[in-house]
Short mmCIF file of C-alpha atoms in Angstrom, two decimals:
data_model
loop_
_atom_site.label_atom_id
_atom_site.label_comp_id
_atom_site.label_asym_id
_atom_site.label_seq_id
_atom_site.Cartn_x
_atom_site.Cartn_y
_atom_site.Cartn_z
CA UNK K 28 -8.77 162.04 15.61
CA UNK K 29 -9.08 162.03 19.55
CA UNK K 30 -5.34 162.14 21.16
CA UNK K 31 -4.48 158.24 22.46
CA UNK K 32 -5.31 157.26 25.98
CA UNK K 33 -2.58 156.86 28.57
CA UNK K 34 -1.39 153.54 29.42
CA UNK K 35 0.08 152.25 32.86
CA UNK K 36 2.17 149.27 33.46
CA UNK K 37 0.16 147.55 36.21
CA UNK K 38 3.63 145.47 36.34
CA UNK K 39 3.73 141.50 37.18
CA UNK K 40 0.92 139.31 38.46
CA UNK K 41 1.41 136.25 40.61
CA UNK K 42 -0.95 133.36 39.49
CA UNK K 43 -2.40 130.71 40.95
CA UNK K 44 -3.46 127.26 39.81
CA UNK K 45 -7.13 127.91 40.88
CA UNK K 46 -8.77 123.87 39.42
CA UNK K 47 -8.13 121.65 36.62
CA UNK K 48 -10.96 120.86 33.76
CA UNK K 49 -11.73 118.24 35.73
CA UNK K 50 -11.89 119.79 38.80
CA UNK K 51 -14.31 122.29 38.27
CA UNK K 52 -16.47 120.31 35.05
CA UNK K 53 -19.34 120.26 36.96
CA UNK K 54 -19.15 123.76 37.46
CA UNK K 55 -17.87 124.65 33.62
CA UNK K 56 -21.56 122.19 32.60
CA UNK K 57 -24.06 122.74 35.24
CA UNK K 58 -26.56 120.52 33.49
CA UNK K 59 -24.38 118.24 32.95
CA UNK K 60 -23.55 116.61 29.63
CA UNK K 61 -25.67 115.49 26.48
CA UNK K 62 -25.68 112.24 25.22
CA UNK K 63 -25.68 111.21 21.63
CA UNK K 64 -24.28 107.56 20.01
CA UNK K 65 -22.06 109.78 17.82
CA UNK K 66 -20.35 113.25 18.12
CA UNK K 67 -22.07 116.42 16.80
CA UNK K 68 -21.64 119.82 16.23
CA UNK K 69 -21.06 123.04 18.80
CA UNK K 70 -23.91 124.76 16.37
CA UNK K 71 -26.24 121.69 16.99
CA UNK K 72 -25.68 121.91 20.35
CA UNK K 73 -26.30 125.72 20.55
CA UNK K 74 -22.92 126.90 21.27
CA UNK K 75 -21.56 129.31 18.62
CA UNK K 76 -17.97 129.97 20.24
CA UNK K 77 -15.28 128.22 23.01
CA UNK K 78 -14.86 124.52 23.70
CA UNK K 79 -16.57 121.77 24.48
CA UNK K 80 -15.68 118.50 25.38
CA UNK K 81 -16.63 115.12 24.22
CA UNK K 82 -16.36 111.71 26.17
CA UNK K 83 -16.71 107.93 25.20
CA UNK K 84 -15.28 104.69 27.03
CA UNK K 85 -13.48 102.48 24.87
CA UNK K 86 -15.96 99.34 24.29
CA UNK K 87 -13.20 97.14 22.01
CA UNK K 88 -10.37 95.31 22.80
CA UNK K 89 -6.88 96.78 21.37
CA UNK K 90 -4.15 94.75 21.78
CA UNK K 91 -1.38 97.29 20.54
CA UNK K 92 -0.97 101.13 19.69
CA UNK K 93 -3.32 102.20 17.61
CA UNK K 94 -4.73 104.97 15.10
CA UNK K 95 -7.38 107.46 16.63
CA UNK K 96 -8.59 109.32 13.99
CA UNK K 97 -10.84 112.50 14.23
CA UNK K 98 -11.11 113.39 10.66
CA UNK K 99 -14.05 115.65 11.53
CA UNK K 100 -11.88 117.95 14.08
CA UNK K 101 -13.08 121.73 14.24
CA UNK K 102 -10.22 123.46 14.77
CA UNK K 103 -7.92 122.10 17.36
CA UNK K 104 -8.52 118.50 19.77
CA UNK K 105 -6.59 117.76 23.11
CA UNK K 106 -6.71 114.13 23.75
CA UNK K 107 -7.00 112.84 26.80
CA UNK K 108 -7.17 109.11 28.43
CA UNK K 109 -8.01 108.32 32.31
CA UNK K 110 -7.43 112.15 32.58
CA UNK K 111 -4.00 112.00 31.39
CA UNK K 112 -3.27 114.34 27.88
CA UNK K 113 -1.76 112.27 24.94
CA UNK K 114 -1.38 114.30 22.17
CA UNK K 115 -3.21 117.00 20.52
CA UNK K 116 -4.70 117.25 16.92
CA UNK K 117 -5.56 119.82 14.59
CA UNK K 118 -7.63 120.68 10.93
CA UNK K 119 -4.86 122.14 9.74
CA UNK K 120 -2.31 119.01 10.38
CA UNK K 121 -2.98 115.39 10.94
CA UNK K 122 -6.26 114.86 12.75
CA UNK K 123 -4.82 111.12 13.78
CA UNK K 124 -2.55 110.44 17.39
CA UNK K 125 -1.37 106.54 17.79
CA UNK K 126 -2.58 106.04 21.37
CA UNK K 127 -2.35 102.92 23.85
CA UNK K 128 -5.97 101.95 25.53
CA UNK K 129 -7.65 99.16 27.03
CA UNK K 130 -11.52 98.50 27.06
CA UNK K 131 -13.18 100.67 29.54
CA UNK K 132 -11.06 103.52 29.36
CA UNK K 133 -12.16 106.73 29.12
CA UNK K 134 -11.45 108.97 26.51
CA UNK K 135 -11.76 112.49 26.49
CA UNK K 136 -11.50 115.08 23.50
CA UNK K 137 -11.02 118.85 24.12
CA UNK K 138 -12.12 120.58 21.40
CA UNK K 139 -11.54 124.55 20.40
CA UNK K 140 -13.47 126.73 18.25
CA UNK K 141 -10.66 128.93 16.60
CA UNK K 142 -12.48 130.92 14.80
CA UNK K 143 -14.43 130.52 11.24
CA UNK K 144 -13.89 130.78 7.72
CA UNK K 145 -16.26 133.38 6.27
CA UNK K 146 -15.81 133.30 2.38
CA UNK K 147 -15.74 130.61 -0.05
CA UNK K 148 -16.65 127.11 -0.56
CA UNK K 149 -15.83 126.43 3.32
CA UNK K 150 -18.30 129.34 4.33
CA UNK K 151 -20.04 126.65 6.49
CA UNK K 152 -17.94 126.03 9.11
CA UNK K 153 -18.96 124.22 11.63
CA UNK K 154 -17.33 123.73 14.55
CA UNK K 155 -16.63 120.87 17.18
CA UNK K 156 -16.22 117.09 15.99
CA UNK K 157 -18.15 116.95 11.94
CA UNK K 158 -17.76 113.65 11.74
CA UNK K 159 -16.97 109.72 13.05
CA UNK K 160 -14.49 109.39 15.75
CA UNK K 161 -12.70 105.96 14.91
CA UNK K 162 -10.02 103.91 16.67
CA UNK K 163 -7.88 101.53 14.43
CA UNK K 164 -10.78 101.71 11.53
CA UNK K 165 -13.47 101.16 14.27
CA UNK K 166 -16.32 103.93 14.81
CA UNK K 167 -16.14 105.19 18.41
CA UNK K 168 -20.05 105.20 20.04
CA UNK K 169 -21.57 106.56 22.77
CA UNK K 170 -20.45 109.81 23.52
CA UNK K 171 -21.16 112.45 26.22
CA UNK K 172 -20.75 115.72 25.01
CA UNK K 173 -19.93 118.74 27.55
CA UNK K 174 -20.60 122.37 26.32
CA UNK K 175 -17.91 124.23 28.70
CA UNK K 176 -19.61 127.36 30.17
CA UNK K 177 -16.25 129.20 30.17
CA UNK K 178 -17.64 133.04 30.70
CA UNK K 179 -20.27 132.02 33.13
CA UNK K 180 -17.91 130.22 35.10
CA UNK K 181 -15.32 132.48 35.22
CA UNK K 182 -17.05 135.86 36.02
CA UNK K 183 -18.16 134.68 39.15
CA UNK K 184 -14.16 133.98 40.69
CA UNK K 185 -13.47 136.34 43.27
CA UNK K 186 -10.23 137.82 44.18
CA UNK K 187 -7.56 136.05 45.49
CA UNK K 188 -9.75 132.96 45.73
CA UNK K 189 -8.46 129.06 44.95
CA UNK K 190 -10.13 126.02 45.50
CA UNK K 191 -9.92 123.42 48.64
CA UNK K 192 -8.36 120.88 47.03
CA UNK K 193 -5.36 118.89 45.38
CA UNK K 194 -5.18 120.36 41.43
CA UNK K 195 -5.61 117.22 38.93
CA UNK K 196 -2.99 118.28 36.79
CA UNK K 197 -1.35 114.83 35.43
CA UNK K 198 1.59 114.48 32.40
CA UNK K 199 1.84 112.32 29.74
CA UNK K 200 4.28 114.64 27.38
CA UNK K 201 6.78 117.15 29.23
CA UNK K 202 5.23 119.66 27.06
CA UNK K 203 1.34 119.26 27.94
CA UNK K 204 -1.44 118.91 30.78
CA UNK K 205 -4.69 119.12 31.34
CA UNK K 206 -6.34 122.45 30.58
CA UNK K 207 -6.44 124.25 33.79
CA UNK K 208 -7.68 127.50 35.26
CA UNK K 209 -5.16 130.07 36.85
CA UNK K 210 -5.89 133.17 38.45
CA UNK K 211 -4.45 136.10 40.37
CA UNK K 212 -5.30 139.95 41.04
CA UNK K 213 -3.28 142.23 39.42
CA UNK K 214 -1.59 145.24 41.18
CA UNK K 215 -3.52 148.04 42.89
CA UNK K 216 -3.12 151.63 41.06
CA UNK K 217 0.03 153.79 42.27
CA UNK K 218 -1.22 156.36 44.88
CA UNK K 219 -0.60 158.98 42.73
CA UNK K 220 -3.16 157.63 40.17
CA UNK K 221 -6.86 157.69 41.11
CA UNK K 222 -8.50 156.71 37.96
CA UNK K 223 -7.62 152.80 35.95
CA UNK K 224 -5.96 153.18 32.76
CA UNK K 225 -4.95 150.96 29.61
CA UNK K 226 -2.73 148.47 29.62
CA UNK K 227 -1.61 145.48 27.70
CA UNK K 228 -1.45 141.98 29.00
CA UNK K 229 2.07 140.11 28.08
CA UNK K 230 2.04 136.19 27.85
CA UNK K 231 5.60 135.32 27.42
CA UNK K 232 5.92 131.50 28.59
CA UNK K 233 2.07 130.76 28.48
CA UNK K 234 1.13 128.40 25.93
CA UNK K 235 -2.28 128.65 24.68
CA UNK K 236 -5.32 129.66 26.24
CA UNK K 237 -7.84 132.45 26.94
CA UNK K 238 -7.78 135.23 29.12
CA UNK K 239 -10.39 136.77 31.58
CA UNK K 240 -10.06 140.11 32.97
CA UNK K 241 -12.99 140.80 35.75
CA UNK K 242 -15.22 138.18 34.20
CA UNK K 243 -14.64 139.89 30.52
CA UNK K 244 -13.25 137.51 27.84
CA UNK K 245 -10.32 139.51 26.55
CA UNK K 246 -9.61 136.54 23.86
CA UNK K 247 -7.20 133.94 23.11
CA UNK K 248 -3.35 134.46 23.08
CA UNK K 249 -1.04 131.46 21.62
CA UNK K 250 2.51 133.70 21.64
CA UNK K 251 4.44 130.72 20.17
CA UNK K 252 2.43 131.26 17.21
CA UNK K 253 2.60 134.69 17.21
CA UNK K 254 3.38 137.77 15.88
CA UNK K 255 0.65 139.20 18.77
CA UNK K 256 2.07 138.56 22.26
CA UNK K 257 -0.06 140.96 23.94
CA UNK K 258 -3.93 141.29 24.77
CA UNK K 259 -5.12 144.78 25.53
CA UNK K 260 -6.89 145.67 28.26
CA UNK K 261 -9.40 148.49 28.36
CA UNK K 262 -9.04 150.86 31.32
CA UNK K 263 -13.48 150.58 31.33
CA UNK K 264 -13.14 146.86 32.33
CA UNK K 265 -10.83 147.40 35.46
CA UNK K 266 -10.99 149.05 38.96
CA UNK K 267 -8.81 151.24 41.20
CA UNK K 268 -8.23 147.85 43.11
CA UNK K 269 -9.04 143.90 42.60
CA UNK K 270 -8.69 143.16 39.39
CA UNK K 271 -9.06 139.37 39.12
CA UNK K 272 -7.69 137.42 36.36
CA UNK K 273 -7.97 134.44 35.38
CA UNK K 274 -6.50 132.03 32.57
CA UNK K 275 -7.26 129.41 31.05
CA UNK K 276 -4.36 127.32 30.09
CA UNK K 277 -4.74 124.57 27.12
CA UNK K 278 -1.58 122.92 27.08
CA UNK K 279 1.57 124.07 29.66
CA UNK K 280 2.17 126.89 32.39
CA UNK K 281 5.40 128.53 33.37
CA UNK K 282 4.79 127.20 37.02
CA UNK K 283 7.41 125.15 37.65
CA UNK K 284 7.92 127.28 40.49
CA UNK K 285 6.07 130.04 42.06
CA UNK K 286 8.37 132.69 40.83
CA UNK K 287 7.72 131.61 37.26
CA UNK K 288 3.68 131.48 37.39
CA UNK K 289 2.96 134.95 36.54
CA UNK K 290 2.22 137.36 33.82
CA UNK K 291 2.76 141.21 32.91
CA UNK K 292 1.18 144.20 32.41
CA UNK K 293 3.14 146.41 30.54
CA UNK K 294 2.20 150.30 28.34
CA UNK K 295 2.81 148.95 25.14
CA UNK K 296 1.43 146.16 22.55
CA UNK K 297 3.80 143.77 21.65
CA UNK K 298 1.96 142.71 17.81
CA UNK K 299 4.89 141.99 15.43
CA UNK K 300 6.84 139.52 17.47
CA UNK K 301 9.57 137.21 15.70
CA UNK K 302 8.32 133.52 15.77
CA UNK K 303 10.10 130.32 15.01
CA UNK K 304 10.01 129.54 10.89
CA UNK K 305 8.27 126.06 11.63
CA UNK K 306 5.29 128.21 12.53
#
């Protein structure tokens, strides 16, 4: 067995909110969206992993609060209406959320490929919306479907760069936003180190999301769900200087303040961490 590589703590990285979803979706789909009358799958529209997002304006009148029901969710759905997050629902729980619209809103649903079942009688598992979006019994029509070209996107950020504008980064819920990108460069090598070495990413008071290191997708954390809380990084995918990360943030950041937005990199993986029972 070949002796373990040495690891460095790189120590803590500043981050920046670099665009919301919204602000950089014409970047994230640069041919823009497909359009179908009903939803359909990432596989039929050629994506195998990641998220896409699908869009519909309401065309009925509801009077009060209301039942949307996404029966057909594959794995995870952020809902969103007017650009403002409402709830979020998952396979695994109740794919309904009682929302409040008005005809000719828009409603958005962020959807998240978490992975697939490979055995059994659910071997085919297809991801995105399966089936009929419906809103108090009535089947939703006319969708736009976005195929978000996450890796593309992000391996072409550039260090310590942020875009010219406001961030759209409304709340509904103190607990949830618009997905939105964050990034930062991590610390330079100490001079007595020439040569980048492993190191482990910690996520402590991110949400949900996936990380980037240098354009290369080092996966999804979710550290309230736990045990992992770390992502390792590979000393081959890093420099002696420049490293640019960049997140990509589902739900809520710890950037209240500046002082909170950041993350660390630390010599050791964190992959049996104690998590709340209701998990």
């Amino acid at each position: 067995m070949p002796p373990a590589t040495q690891k460095l703590a790189y120590g803590q990285t500043q981050l920046t909110a670099y665009g919301s979803l919204y602000d950089v979706l014409d970047k994230l789909t640069p041919y823009g969206p497909i359009k179908t009358d009903y939803p359909i799958t990432m596989e039929a529209m050629q994506q195998n992993f990641g998220y896409m997002m699908y869009r519909t304006t309401i065309a009925i009148t509801v009077k009060n609060t209301t039942l949307l029901d996404i029966p057909g969710i594959k794995d995870q759905g952020y809902i969103i209406i007017n650009k403002v997050p409402m709830g979020i629902v998952n396979r695994n729980k109740p794919t309904g959320l009682n929302v409040t619209v008005s005809k000719g809103d828009i409603l958005d649903i962020v959807v998240g490929n978490q992975g697939r079942i490979n055995y059994g009688s659910l071997i085919a598992d297809m991801k995105g919306i399966i089936s009929n979006v419906t809103l108090g019994g009535t089947i939703l029509k006319g969708f736009e479907i976005y195929s978000l070209q996450l890796d593309e996107f992000v391996s072409n950020i550039k260090p310590k760069s942020v875009l010219g504008f406001a961030i759209t980064r409304p709340r509904h819920q103190a607990q949830l936003s618009v997905p939105t990108l964050y990034t930062g460069t991590m610390p330079d090598l100490p001079p007595d180190i020439t040569q980048p070495r492993d190191t482990f990413l910690k996520m402590s008071g991110w949400t949900k999301g996936q990380a980037f290191i240098n354009g290369f997708n080092l996966g999804r954390y979710w550290p309230a769900r736990g045990p992992q809380i770390t992502l390792y990084v590979p000393a081959t995918i890093l420099k002696p200087k420049d490293n640019v990360i960049v997140l990509f943030e589902l739900e809520t950041a710890p950037c209240n303040t500046a002082s909170s937005c950041t993350v660390d990199f630390i010599d050791r993986a964190i992959l049996n961490a104690t998590v709340p029972s209701k998990h």
